[in-house]
mmCIF file of C-alpha atoms and ligand atoms in Angstrom:
data_model
loop_
_atom_site.group_PDB
_atom_site.id
_atom_site.type_symbol
_atom_site.label_atom_id
_atom_site.label_comp_id
_atom_site.label_asym_id
_atom_site.label_seq_id
_atom_site.Cartn_x
_atom_site.Cartn_y
_atom_site.Cartn_z
ATOM 1 C CA UNK A 146 -17.163 26.813 1.104
ATOM 2 C CA UNK A 147 -18.387 24.785 -2.078
ATOM 3 C CA UNK A 148 -16.358 21.469 -1.910
ATOM 4 C CA UNK A 149 -16.347 18.651 -4.361
ATOM 5 C CA UNK A 150 -15.425 15.369 -2.608
ATOM 6 C CA UNK A 151 -13.885 12.918 -4.945
ATOM 7 C CA UNK A 152 -13.683 9.053 -4.576
ATOM 8 C CA UNK A 153 -16.617 9.418 -1.963
ATOM 9 C CA UNK A 154 -17.308 5.791 -0.507
ATOM 10 C CA UNK A 155 -20.684 5.136 1.284
ATOM 11 C CA UNK A 156 -19.366 4.429 4.237
ATOM 12 C CA UNK A 157 -17.343 7.865 4.897
ATOM 13 C CA UNK A 158 -19.976 10.371 3.874
ATOM 14 C CA UNK A 159 -22.061 10.028 6.882
ATOM 15 C CA UNK A 160 -18.770 10.701 8.801
ATOM 16 C CA UNK A 161 -17.880 13.551 6.409
ATOM 17 C CA UNK A 162 -21.947 15.096 6.919
ATOM 18 C CA UNK A 163 -21.881 14.540 10.655
ATOM 19 C CA UNK A 164 -18.382 16.516 10.968
ATOM 20 C CA UNK A 165 -19.278 19.305 8.500
ATOM 21 C CA UNK A 166 -22.661 20.118 10.269
ATOM 22 C CA UNK A 167 -23.729 21.895 7.200
ATOM 23 C CA UNK A 168 -20.825 24.460 7.146
ATOM 24 C CA UNK A 169 -19.695 23.619 3.803
ATOM 25 C CA UNK A 170 -21.670 22.559 0.729
ATOM 26 C CA UNK A 171 -20.440 19.194 0.184
ATOM 27 C CA UNK A 172 -21.248 17.591 -3.170
ATOM 28 C CA UNK A 173 -19.909 13.856 -3.261
ATOM 29 C CA UNK A 174 -18.930 12.102 -6.708
ATOM 30 C CA UNK A 175 -17.548 8.275 -6.720
ATOM 31 C CA UNK A 176 -15.183 9.219 -9.609
ATOM 32 C CA UNK A 177 -11.435 9.960 -8.739
ATOM 33 C CA UNK A 178 -9.689 12.843 -9.646
ATOM 34 C CA UNK A 179 -7.465 12.504 -12.628
ATOM 35 C CA UNK A 180 -6.824 14.882 -15.616
ATOM 36 C CA UNK A 181 -10.272 13.454 -17.052
ATOM 37 C CA UNK A 182 -12.326 14.125 -14.275
ATOM 38 C CA UNK A 183 -10.961 17.327 -13.162
ATOM 39 C CA UNK A 184 -13.754 19.249 -14.934
ATOM 40 C CA UNK A 185 -16.116 17.899 -12.488
ATOM 41 C CA UNK A 186 -14.723 20.491 -10.139
ATOM 42 C CA UNK A 187 -15.908 23.455 -12.168
ATOM 43 C CA UNK A 188 -17.523 25.944 -9.605
ATOM 44 C CA UNK A 189 -15.876 24.391 -6.577
ATOM 45 C CA UNK A 190 -13.636 26.209 -4.215
ATOM 46 C CA UNK A 191 -12.108 23.115 -2.780
ATOM 47 C CA UNK A 192 -11.758 19.509 -3.665
ATOM 48 C CA UNK A 193 -11.037 16.622 -1.543
ATOM 49 C CA UNK A 194 -9.133 13.337 -2.610
ATOM 50 C CA UNK A 195 -8.189 10.089 -1.271
ATOM 51 C CA UNK A 196 -5.095 7.962 -2.189
ATOM 52 C CA UNK A 197 -6.585 6.594 -5.387
ATOM 53 C CA UNK A 198 -6.814 9.995 -6.890
ATOM 54 C CA UNK A 199 -4.225 11.761 -8.871
ATOM 55 C CA UNK A 200 -3.406 15.362 -8.775
ATOM 56 C CA UNK A 201 -0.108 15.674 -11.007
ATOM 57 C CA UNK A 202 0.581 18.735 -13.021
ATOM 58 C CA UNK A 203 -1.909 18.440 -15.875
ATOM 59 C CA UNK A 204 -4.533 17.935 -13.311
ATOM 60 C CA UNK A 205 -3.803 20.488 -11.240
ATOM 61 C CA UNK A 206 -3.212 23.019 -13.907
ATOM 62 C CA UNK A 207 -6.914 22.147 -14.921
ATOM 63 C CA UNK A 208 -8.363 22.371 -11.476
ATOM 64 C CA UNK A 209 -6.622 25.892 -11.152
ATOM 65 C CA UNK A 210 -8.332 26.835 -14.762
ATOM 66 C CA UNK A 211 -11.665 25.539 -13.017
ATOM 67 C CA UNK A 212 -11.045 27.943 -10.275
ATOM 68 C CA UNK A 213 -10.448 25.599 -7.690
ATOM 69 C CA UNK A 214 -8.103 26.919 -4.764
ATOM 70 C CA UNK A 215 -7.956 24.209 -2.290
ATOM 71 C CA UNK A 216 -7.016 20.655 -2.054
ATOM 72 C CA UNK A 217 -7.700 18.333 1.004
ATOM 73 C CA UNK A 218 -6.376 14.955 1.428
ATOM 74 C CA UNK A 219 -8.096 12.549 3.419
ATOM 75 C CA UNK A 220 -5.055 10.619 3.843
ATOM 76 C CA UNK A 221 -1.771 10.541 5.270
ATOM 77 C CA UNK A 222 0.293 9.915 2.358
ATOM 78 C CA UNK A 223 0.159 12.603 -0.373
ATOM 79 C CA UNK A 224 2.680 10.870 -2.841
ATOM 80 C CA UNK A 225 -0.242 11.490 -5.378
ATOM 81 C CA UNK A 226 0.020 15.249 -5.227
ATOM 82 C CA UNK A 227 2.162 17.442 -7.081
ATOM 83 C CA UNK A 228 3.115 19.829 -4.414
ATOM 84 C CA UNK A 229 5.392 21.940 -6.685
ATOM 85 C CA UNK A 230 2.984 22.464 -9.154
ATOM 86 C CA UNK A 231 0.255 23.277 -6.413
ATOM 87 C CA UNK A 232 2.584 25.913 -4.995
ATOM 88 C CA UNK A 233 3.333 27.192 -8.471
ATOM 89 C CA UNK A 234 -0.328 27.696 -9.112
ATOM 90 C CA UNK A 235 -1.274 29.063 -5.684
ATOM 91 C CA UNK A 236 -3.328 26.083 -4.938
ATOM 92 C CA UNK A 237 -3.413 25.179 -1.208
ATOM 93 C CA UNK A 238 -2.879 21.432 0.052
ATOM 94 C CA UNK A 239 -3.681 20.004 3.268
ATOM 95 C CA UNK A 240 -3.585 16.336 4.683
ATOM 96 C CA UNK A 241 -4.577 14.452 7.727
ATOM 97 C CA UNK A 242 -1.207 14.114 9.373
ATOM 98 C CA UNK A 243 -2.386 11.513 11.641
ATOM 99 C CA UNK A 244 -6.328 9.922 12.122
ATOM 100 C CA UNK A 245 -5.391 6.527 13.805
ATOM 101 C CA UNK A 246 -1.980 4.869 13.610
ATOM 102 C CA UNK A 247 -3.590 2.044 15.837
ATOM 103 C CA UNK A 248 -6.007 1.424 12.719
ATOM 104 C CA UNK A 249 -2.889 0.511 10.285
ATOM 105 C CA UNK A 250 -0.812 -0.963 12.833
ATOM 106 C CA UNK A 251 -3.516 -3.402 14.089
ATOM 107 C CA UNK A 252 -4.201 -4.255 10.668
ATOM 108 C CA UNK A 253 -0.555 -4.981 10.036
ATOM 109 C CA UNK A 254 -0.773 -7.249 12.930
ATOM 110 C CA UNK A 255 -4.054 -8.960 11.963
ATOM 111 C CA UNK A 256 -2.357 -9.848 8.519
ATOM 112 C CA UNK A 257 0.751 -11.213 10.349
ATOM 113 C CA UNK A 258 -1.440 -13.121 12.838
ATOM 114 C CA UNK A 259 -3.704 -14.370 10.062
ATOM 115 C CA UNK A 260 -0.747 -15.569 7.746
ATOM 116 C CA UNK A 261 1.141 -17.160 10.677
ATOM 117 C CA UNK A 262 -1.391 -19.101 12.216
ATOM 118 C CA UNK A 263 -3.246 -20.227 8.653
ATOM 119 C CA UNK A 264 -6.506 -18.434 9.840
ATOM 120 C CA UNK A 265 -8.045 -18.313 6.052
ATOM 121 C CA UNK A 266 -7.437 -21.772 5.275
ATOM 122 C CA UNK A 267 -8.341 -23.007 8.642
ATOM 123 C CA UNK A 268 -11.610 -21.155 8.392
ATOM 124 C CA UNK A 269 -11.819 -22.561 4.842
ATOM 125 C CA UNK A 270 -11.500 -25.966 6.112
ATOM 126 C CA UNK A 271 -13.786 -25.725 8.795
ATOM 127 C CA UNK A 272 -16.471 -24.347 6.944
ATOM 128 C CA UNK A 273 -16.225 -27.527 4.444
ATOM 129 C CA UNK A 274 -16.290 -29.790 7.731
ATOM 130 C CA UNK A 275 -12.586 -30.559 7.305
ATOM 131 C CA UNK A 276 -10.907 -31.048 10.592
ATOM 132 C CA UNK A 277 -7.685 -32.127 9.342
ATOM 133 C CA UNK A 278 -4.794 -29.979 10.992
ATOM 134 C CA UNK A 279 -1.993 -30.867 8.618
ATOM 135 C CA UNK A 280 0.005 -27.997 7.249
ATOM 136 C CA UNK A 281 -1.797 -25.531 9.657
ATOM 137 C CA UNK A 282 1.672 -25.057 11.712
ATOM 138 C CA UNK A 283 2.774 -21.512 12.590
ATOM 139 C CA UNK A 284 5.283 -20.172 15.443
ATOM 140 C CA UNK A 285 5.138 -18.591 18.543
ATOM 141 C CA UNK A 286 5.717 -14.754 18.076
ATOM 142 C CA UNK A 287 7.350 -14.790 21.339
ATOM 143 C CA UNK A 288 11.033 -14.196 21.319
ATOM 144 C CA UNK A 289 10.917 -13.683 17.271
ATOM 145 C CA UNK A 290 12.983 -10.756 15.716
ATOM 146 C CA UNK A 291 10.486 -7.991 14.073
ATOM 147 C CA UNK A 292 12.104 -5.585 11.617
ATOM 148 C CA UNK A 293 10.274 -2.232 11.655
ATOM 149 C CA UNK A 294 10.806 -0.037 8.451
ATOM 150 C CA UNK A 295 9.822 3.331 8.951
ATOM 151 C CA UNK A 296 9.481 3.974 12.796
ATOM 152 C CA UNK A 297 7.208 7.064 12.818
ATOM 153 C CA UNK A 298 3.666 7.194 13.943
ATOM 154 C CA UNK A 299 2.438 3.811 12.718
ATOM 155 C CA UNK A 300 5.470 2.090 13.102
ATOM 156 C CA UNK A 301 5.814 3.336 16.657
ATOM 157 C CA UNK A 302 2.472 1.693 17.495
ATOM 158 C CA UNK A 303 3.515 -1.466 15.806
ATOM 159 C CA UNK A 304 6.485 -1.756 17.692
ATOM 160 C CA UNK A 305 4.564 -1.234 21.050
ATOM 161 C CA UNK A 306 2.363 -4.078 19.673
ATOM 162 C CA UNK A 307 5.110 -6.396 18.822
ATOM 163 C CA UNK A 308 6.763 -5.539 21.990
ATOM 164 C CA UNK A 309 3.936 -6.610 23.867
ATOM 165 C CA UNK A 310 3.802 -10.232 22.128
ATOM 166 C CA UNK A 311 7.230 -10.512 23.275
ATOM 167 C CA UNK A 312 9.233 -9.859 20.091
ATOM 168 C CA UNK A 313 12.784 -8.347 19.839
ATOM 169 C CA UNK A 314 12.733 -5.116 17.559
ATOM 170 C CA UNK A 315 14.923 -3.909 15.103
ATOM 171 C CA UNK A 316 13.954 -0.504 13.432
ATOM 172 C CA UNK A 317 15.332 1.266 10.206
ATOM 173 C CA UNK A 318 14.534 4.960 9.931
ATOM 174 C CA UNK A 319 16.299 8.107 8.868
ATOM 175 C CA UNK A 320 15.549 9.495 12.204
ATOM 176 C CA UNK A 321 15.835 7.449 15.435
ATOM 177 C CA UNK A 322 12.923 7.685 17.795
ATOM 178 C CA UNK A 323 14.639 7.441 21.080
ATOM 179 C CA UNK A 324 11.286 6.749 23.018
ATOM 180 C CA UNK A 325 11.284 3.249 20.932
ATOM 181 C CA UNK A 326 14.761 2.636 22.275
ATOM 182 C CA UNK A 327 14.108 3.374 25.883
ATOM 183 C CA UNK A 328 10.533 1.815 26.390
ATOM 184 C CA UNK A 329 10.681 -1.412 23.919
ATOM 185 C CA UNK A 330 14.575 -1.883 23.563
ATOM 186 C CA UNK A 331 14.433 -1.139 19.839
ATOM 187 C CA UNK A 332 17.680 -1.658 17.908
ATOM 188 C CA UNK A 333 18.244 0.800 15.113
ATOM 189 C CA UNK A 334 20.251 -0.892 12.135
ATOM 190 C CA UNK A 335 21.112 -1.124 8.587
ATOM 191 C CA UNK A 336 18.479 -2.450 6.198
ATOM 192 C CA UNK A 337 20.486 -5.108 5.500
ATOM 193 C CA UNK A 338 21.386 -6.277 8.919
ATOM 194 C CA UNK A 339 17.355 -5.891 9.691
ATOM 195 C CA UNK A 340 16.867 -8.052 6.803
ATOM 196 C CA UNK A 341 19.295 -10.581 7.898
ATOM 197 C CA UNK A 342 17.992 -10.927 11.198
ATOM 198 C CA UNK A 343 14.287 -10.368 11.073
ATOM 199 C CA UNK A 344 11.604 -13.252 11.268
ATOM 200 C CA UNK A 345 9.014 -10.537 10.560
ATOM 201 C CA UNK A 346 9.189 -7.577 8.321
ATOM 202 C CA UNK A 347 6.700 -4.608 8.319
ATOM 203 C CA UNK A 348 6.879 -1.580 6.148
ATOM 204 C CA UNK A 349 5.718 1.720 7.359
ATOM 205 C CA UNK A 350 7.585 4.224 5.267
ATOM 206 C CA UNK A 351 6.091 6.776 2.972
ATOM 207 C CA UNK A 352 6.426 6.429 -0.703
ATOM 208 C CA UNK A 353 8.882 8.670 -1.873
ATOM 209 C CA UNK A 354 11.739 8.688 -4.477
ATOM 210 C CA UNK A 355 13.998 7.093 -1.907
ATOM 211 C CA UNK A 356 11.641 4.385 -0.727
ATOM 212 C CA UNK A 357 10.426 3.608 -4.235
ATOM 213 C CA UNK A 358 10.893 -0.006 -4.570
ATOM 214 C CA UNK A 359 13.076 -0.170 -1.327
ATOM 215 C CA UNK A 360 12.177 -3.945 -1.186
ATOM 216 C CA UNK A 361 13.675 -5.466 -4.185
ATOM 217 C CA UNK A 362 15.586 -8.428 -5.149
ATOM 218 C CA UNK A 363 18.959 -7.219 -3.479
ATOM 219 C CA UNK A 364 17.349 -6.629 -0.345
ATOM 220 C CA UNK A 365 14.820 -10.056 -0.476
ATOM 221 C CA UNK A 366 18.376 -11.823 -0.873
ATOM 222 C CA UNK A 367 19.401 -10.661 2.657
ATOM 223 C CA UNK A 368 16.238 -11.643 4.026
ATOM 224 C CA UNK A 369 16.072 -14.711 6.368
ATOM 225 C CA UNK A 370 14.654 -18.079 4.456
ATOM 226 C CA UNK A 371 10.733 -17.894 5.503
ATOM 227 C CA UNK A 372 10.482 -14.386 6.331
ATOM 228 C CA UNK A 373 7.073 -12.914 6.743
ATOM 229 C CA UNK A 374 6.619 -9.730 4.912
ATOM 230 C CA UNK A 375 3.890 -7.153 5.952
ATOM 231 C CA UNK A 376 3.247 -3.949 3.502
ATOM 232 C CA UNK A 377 0.622 -1.548 5.122
ATOM 233 C CA UNK A 378 2.574 1.452 3.580
ATOM 234 C CA UNK A 379 2.349 2.097 -0.079
ATOM 235 C CA UNK A 380 2.424 -0.576 -2.915
ATOM 236 C CA UNK A 381 5.272 0.879 -4.692
ATOM 237 C CA UNK A 382 7.481 0.462 -1.526
ATOM 238 C CA UNK A 383 8.018 -3.148 -2.766
ATOM 239 C CA UNK A 384 8.839 -4.509 -6.155
ATOM 240 C CA UNK A 385 6.003 -6.851 -6.647
ATOM 241 C CA UNK A 386 7.546 -9.021 -9.270
ATOM 242 C CA UNK A 387 10.643 -9.508 -7.170
ATOM 243 C CA UNK A 388 8.692 -10.163 -3.844
ATOM 244 C CA UNK A 389 6.907 -12.730 -6.254
ATOM 245 C CA UNK A 390 10.051 -14.375 -7.259
ATOM 246 C CA UNK A 391 10.975 -14.446 -3.287
ATOM 247 C CA UNK A 392 7.796 -16.470 -2.619
ATOM 248 C CA UNK A 393 8.337 -18.832 -5.439
ATOM 249 C CA UNK A 394 11.828 -19.613 -4.175
ATOM 250 C CA UNK A 395 10.352 -20.051 -0.526
ATOM 251 C CA UNK A 396 12.661 -17.252 0.620
ATOM 252 C CA UNK A 397 9.650 -15.131 1.901
ATOM 253 C CA UNK A 398 7.580 -17.468 3.598
ATOM 254 C CA UNK A 399 4.215 -15.376 3.558
ATOM 255 C CA UNK A 400 3.476 -11.906 2.378
ATOM 256 C CA UNK A 401 0.562 -9.755 3.931
ATOM 257 C CA UNK A 402 -0.460 -6.705 1.915
ATOM 258 C CA UNK A 403 -2.932 -3.838 2.335
ATOM 259 C CA UNK A 404 -1.595 -2.017 -0.510
ATOM 260 C CA UNK A 405 -0.551 -2.653 -3.698
ATOM 261 C CA UNK A 406 1.806 -1.321 -6.428
ATOM 262 C CA UNK A 407 -1.002 -1.338 -9.145
ATOM 263 C CA UNK A 408 -3.861 -0.553 -6.881
ATOM 264 C CA UNK A 409 -4.740 2.615 -8.417
ATOM 265 C CA UNK A 410 -7.965 2.121 -10.732
ATOM 266 C CA UNK A 411 -8.267 -1.458 -9.267
ATOM 267 C CA UNK A 412 -8.851 -1.209 -5.820
ATOM 268 C CA UNK A 413 -12.074 0.502 -3.984
ATOM 269 C CA UNK A 414 -14.553 -1.183 -6.692
ATOM 270 C CA UNK A 415 -16.418 -4.264 -7.237
ATOM 271 C CA UNK A 416 -14.196 -5.782 -10.353
ATOM 272 C CA UNK A 417 -15.536 -9.291 -9.810
ATOM 273 C CA UNK A 418 -17.557 -9.271 -12.864
ATOM 274 C CA UNK A 419 -14.823 -7.633 -15.094
ATOM 275 C CA UNK A 420 -11.955 -9.485 -16.995
ATOM 276 C CA UNK A 421 -8.816 -8.215 -15.192
ATOM 277 C CA UNK A 422 -5.680 -7.888 -17.168
ATOM 278 C CA UNK A 423 -3.578 -7.415 -13.937
ATOM 279 C CA UNK A 424 -1.728 -10.618 -13.967
ATOM 280 C CA UNK A 425 0.242 -9.601 -10.914
ATOM 281 C CA UNK A 426 -2.547 -9.237 -8.800
ATOM 282 C CA UNK A 427 -3.805 -12.870 -10.100
ATOM 283 C CA UNK A 428 -0.355 -14.557 -9.462
ATOM 284 C CA UNK A 429 -0.363 -12.974 -5.818
ATOM 285 C CA UNK A 430 -3.819 -14.326 -5.325
ATOM 286 C CA UNK A 431 -2.754 -17.804 -6.210
ATOM 287 C CA UNK A 432 -0.249 -18.374 -3.381
ATOM 288 C CA UNK A 433 -1.781 -19.986 -0.325
ATOM 289 C CA UNK A 434 0.725 -17.773 1.926
ATOM 290 C CA UNK A 435 -0.212 -14.406 0.413
ATOM 291 C CA UNK A 436 -3.300 -12.463 2.269
ATOM 292 C CA UNK A 437 -4.464 -9.300 0.538
ATOM 293 C CA UNK A 438 -7.010 -6.829 1.897
ATOM 294 C CA UNK A 439 -7.878 -4.047 -0.432
ATOM 295 C CA UNK A 440 -6.329 -0.775 1.310
ATOM 296 C CA UNK A 441 -8.788 -0.925 4.165
ATOM 297 C CA UNK A 442 -6.287 -0.639 7.217
ATOM 298 C CA UNK A 443 -7.648 2.795 7.721
ATOM 299 C CA UNK A 444 -11.110 1.386 7.999
ATOM 300 C CA UNK A 445 -12.058 1.995 11.693
ATOM 301 C CA UNK A 446 -14.960 4.188 13.381
ATOM 302 C CA UNK A 447 -12.051 6.197 15.005
ATOM 303 C CA UNK A 448 -9.795 6.613 11.778
ATOM 304 C CA UNK A 449 -12.929 7.682 9.738
ATOM 305 C CA UNK A 450 -14.209 10.316 12.541
ATOM 306 C CA UNK A 451 -10.736 11.650 12.838
ATOM 307 C CA UNK A 452 -10.523 11.835 8.892
ATOM 308 C CA UNK A 453 -13.470 13.553 8.391
ATOM 309 C CA UNK A 454 -13.006 16.019 11.428
ATOM 310 C CA UNK A 455 -9.617 17.093 10.405
ATOM 311 C CA UNK A 456 -10.928 17.535 6.494
ATOM 312 C CA UNK A 457 -13.362 19.920 7.894
ATOM 313 C CA UNK A 458 -11.079 21.649 10.109
ATOM 314 C CA UNK A 459 -8.810 22.199 7.165
ATOM 315 C CA UNK A 460 -11.873 23.633 5.025
ATOM 316 C CA UNK A 461 -12.822 25.491 8.054
ATOM 317 C CA UNK A 462 -9.241 27.456 8.168
ATOM 318 C CA UNK A 463 -9.320 28.177 4.624
ATOM 319 C CA UNK A 464 -12.952 29.446 4.555
ATOM 320 C CA UNK A 465 -11.806 31.808 7.521
ATOM 321 C CA UNK A 466 -8.559 33.324 5.756
ATOM 322 C CA UNK A 467 -6.275 30.951 7.769
ATOM 323 C CA UNK A 468 -3.563 28.541 7.344
ATOM 324 C CA UNK A 469 -4.367 25.018 8.787
ATOM 325 C CA UNK A 470 -1.585 23.222 10.887
ATOM 326 C CA UNK A 471 -2.032 20.461 8.058
ATOM 327 C CA UNK A 472 -0.738 22.444 5.359
ATOM 328 C CA UNK A 473 1.605 20.861 2.820
ATOM 329 C CA UNK A 474 4.326 22.769 1.231
ATOM 330 C CA UNK A 475 6.856 21.970 -1.662
ATOM 331 C CA UNK A 476 9.626 21.458 0.921
ATOM 332 C CA UNK A 477 7.685 18.707 2.294
ATOM 333 C CA UNK A 478 7.557 17.252 -1.048
ATOM 334 C CA UNK A 479 7.960 13.505 -0.908
ATOM 335 C CA UNK A 480 7.923 12.358 -4.595
HETATM 336 P P1 NAD B 777 5.208 8.989 9.722
HETATM 337 O O1 NAD B 777 5.587 10.391 8.666
HETATM 338 O O2 NAD B 777 4.642 9.331 11.282
HETATM 339 O O3 NAD B 777 6.243 8.194 9.800
HETATM 340 C C1 NAD B 777 7.128 7.531 8.561
HETATM 341 C C2 NAD B 777 8.481 7.537 9.072
HETATM 342 O O4 NAD B 777 9.285 6.804 7.782
HETATM 343 C C3 NAD B 777 9.388 8.239 9.449
HETATM 344 O O5 NAD B 777 9.944 8.091 10.712
HETATM 345 C C4 NAD B 777 10.294 8.756 8.409
HETATM 346 O O6 NAD B 777 11.189 9.387 9.088
HETATM 347 C C5 NAD B 777 10.232 7.232 7.938
HETATM 348 N N1 NAD B 777 10.994 7.845 6.680
HETATM 349 C C6 NAD B 777 10.771 8.500 5.543
HETATM 350 N N2 NAD B 777 11.668 8.602 4.584
HETATM 351 C C7 NAD B 777 12.176 7.226 4.797
HETATM 352 C C8 NAD B 777 13.350 6.658 4.209
HETATM 353 N N3 NAD B 777 13.951 7.183 3.146
HETATM 354 N N4 NAD B 777 14.085 5.591 4.859
HETATM 355 C C9 NAD B 777 13.858 5.168 6.091
HETATM 356 N N5 NAD B 777 12.683 5.792 6.895
HETATM 357 C C10 NAD B 777 12.100 7.087 6.167
HETATM 358 O O7 NAD B 777 4.145 8.516 8.624
HETATM 359 P P2 NAD B 777 2.755 7.431 9.365
HETATM 360 O O8 NAD B 777 1.858 7.915 10.051
HETATM 361 O O9 NAD B 777 3.644 6.382 10.334
HETATM 362 O O10 NAD B 777 2.639 6.575 7.846
HETATM 363 C C11 NAD B 777 3.528 5.924 7.409
HETATM 364 C C12 NAD B 777 3.013 5.693 5.887
HETATM 365 O O11 NAD B 777 1.850 4.829 6.144
HETATM 366 C C13 NAD B 777 2.025 6.705 4.927
HETATM 367 O O12 NAD B 777 2.972 7.377 4.496
HETATM 368 C C14 NAD B 777 1.355 5.998 4.308
HETATM 369 O O13 NAD B 777 1.721 6.169 3.084
HETATM 370 C C15 NAD B 777 0.996 4.882 5.005
HETATM 371 N N6 NAD B 777 -0.243 4.800 5.329
HETATM 372 C C16 NAD B 777 -1.206 3.699 4.771
HETATM 373 C C17 NAD B 777 -2.562 3.698 5.332
HETATM 374 C C18 NAD B 777 -3.401 2.516 4.861
HETATM 375 O O14 NAD B 777 -4.731 2.551 4.943
HETATM 376 N N7 NAD B 777 -2.645 1.539 4.501
HETATM 377 C C19 NAD B 777 -2.964 4.403 6.166
HETATM 378 C C20 NAD B 777 -2.470 5.439 6.664
HETATM 379 C C21 NAD B 777 -0.933 5.431 6.291
#
C-alpha cells in the first residue's frame, strides 16, 4: 500500500520503518494534515496522522477526491477526525487504542513530583551554585487524596501508581471500574465531591463534547485551596483562562500540563526564533508553579514501538481486504 505519513517526526521514522519491513511504501512528510495540505496525498491509498493533524469535513472530502481510502491514526485520541464524514465518504479510519498507558501515567506522575518537590527551581538554583532551600517546601504524597477524572486505561495505571505512594483515590467516570475499587480502594464520586476533597487532580478523559472545558471556573471554585492539577489528556478538557485565574488567586497551587488548548500549530516544532502571538502560553510560562511539556507523555521506546506496530498492522489488514480490530466508526464518534 502507498502510504503518506503526515506529521512525521525524526524520532518515530526508524520505529515505523522497522515495523514496516518494507511491506508498504511509506513516504514521510513533516507537514500536518489539513485542508491546505490534503493535496500532498494525491496518489496515496492511505494516510497516517497524529494528534496535531486535522481531518475535518473539508479535509476528508479532499482526501476522498485525491483517492485516499484509509486513515490510520498514530494516537489513542481521535477527536481530530470527523468520523461521520469519513464513513459517509467510505474512508476507513483506525487508531492505536492502546500503546502504553504506562508512558502517559508515568509522565503525569513526573509532572506531579517535579511540581510538588519544586525540582525545576531546585535544579536551577544548584546550577547557579545557589544552595538556599527557602520556598522549596513540598508535601508528602502519602495519605493525600488524588482525584482521577477518567479511569480508563491511563487512569487505571495512574491509580495503581498513586496507590503505591499511599494515596487515597477518588474516581469520576461515566463507567466505574470495579477492579480499581477492589484493588486500590478507589471511591467513585461526583465531579464536585472529587474536587471538594482531592489534594491532587489528574485528568484522563478523552476530549468529547461532554468533556470539552470540563475544568472551568465553576468546578475550580469547588476545588481545595492549593490543589495540584495535572492534564495529560487533551488541552481543551480545561478552560485555560479559568485555570490561569485559579492560579492567580492561589486556588490552584500548581499546574502540570502535557497538552494545551491551543497546541495545534504550536507544539512539535522549534518556535524559539519566532514571535509568538499566543499570550495564553506566555502567561502560563510566567508562573513558577506551572510546568509544561510539549505533548511528549507518549515518548517512550515501548510506546513508539507499539504505535508503529499497530499502525503497520492496521495497514496490513486493509491491504489484505480485512477489517482491523482498531476500526473507528461513527457510533464511537467522540466530538
Ligand atoms: P480510555 O478510553 O481507556 O479511558 C477514558 C476513560 O474516560 C473511560 O473510562 C471513559 O469511560 C471515560 N470517559 C469518557 N467520557 C467521559 C465523560 N464525559 N465523563 C467522565 N468520564 C468519561 O482512554 P485512555 O487510553 O485512558 O486515554 C485517555 C485520553 O488520554 C485519550 O483519549 C487521549 O486524549 C489522552 N492521551 C494523551 C496522550 C499524551 O501523549 N499526552 C497519549 C495518549 C492518550
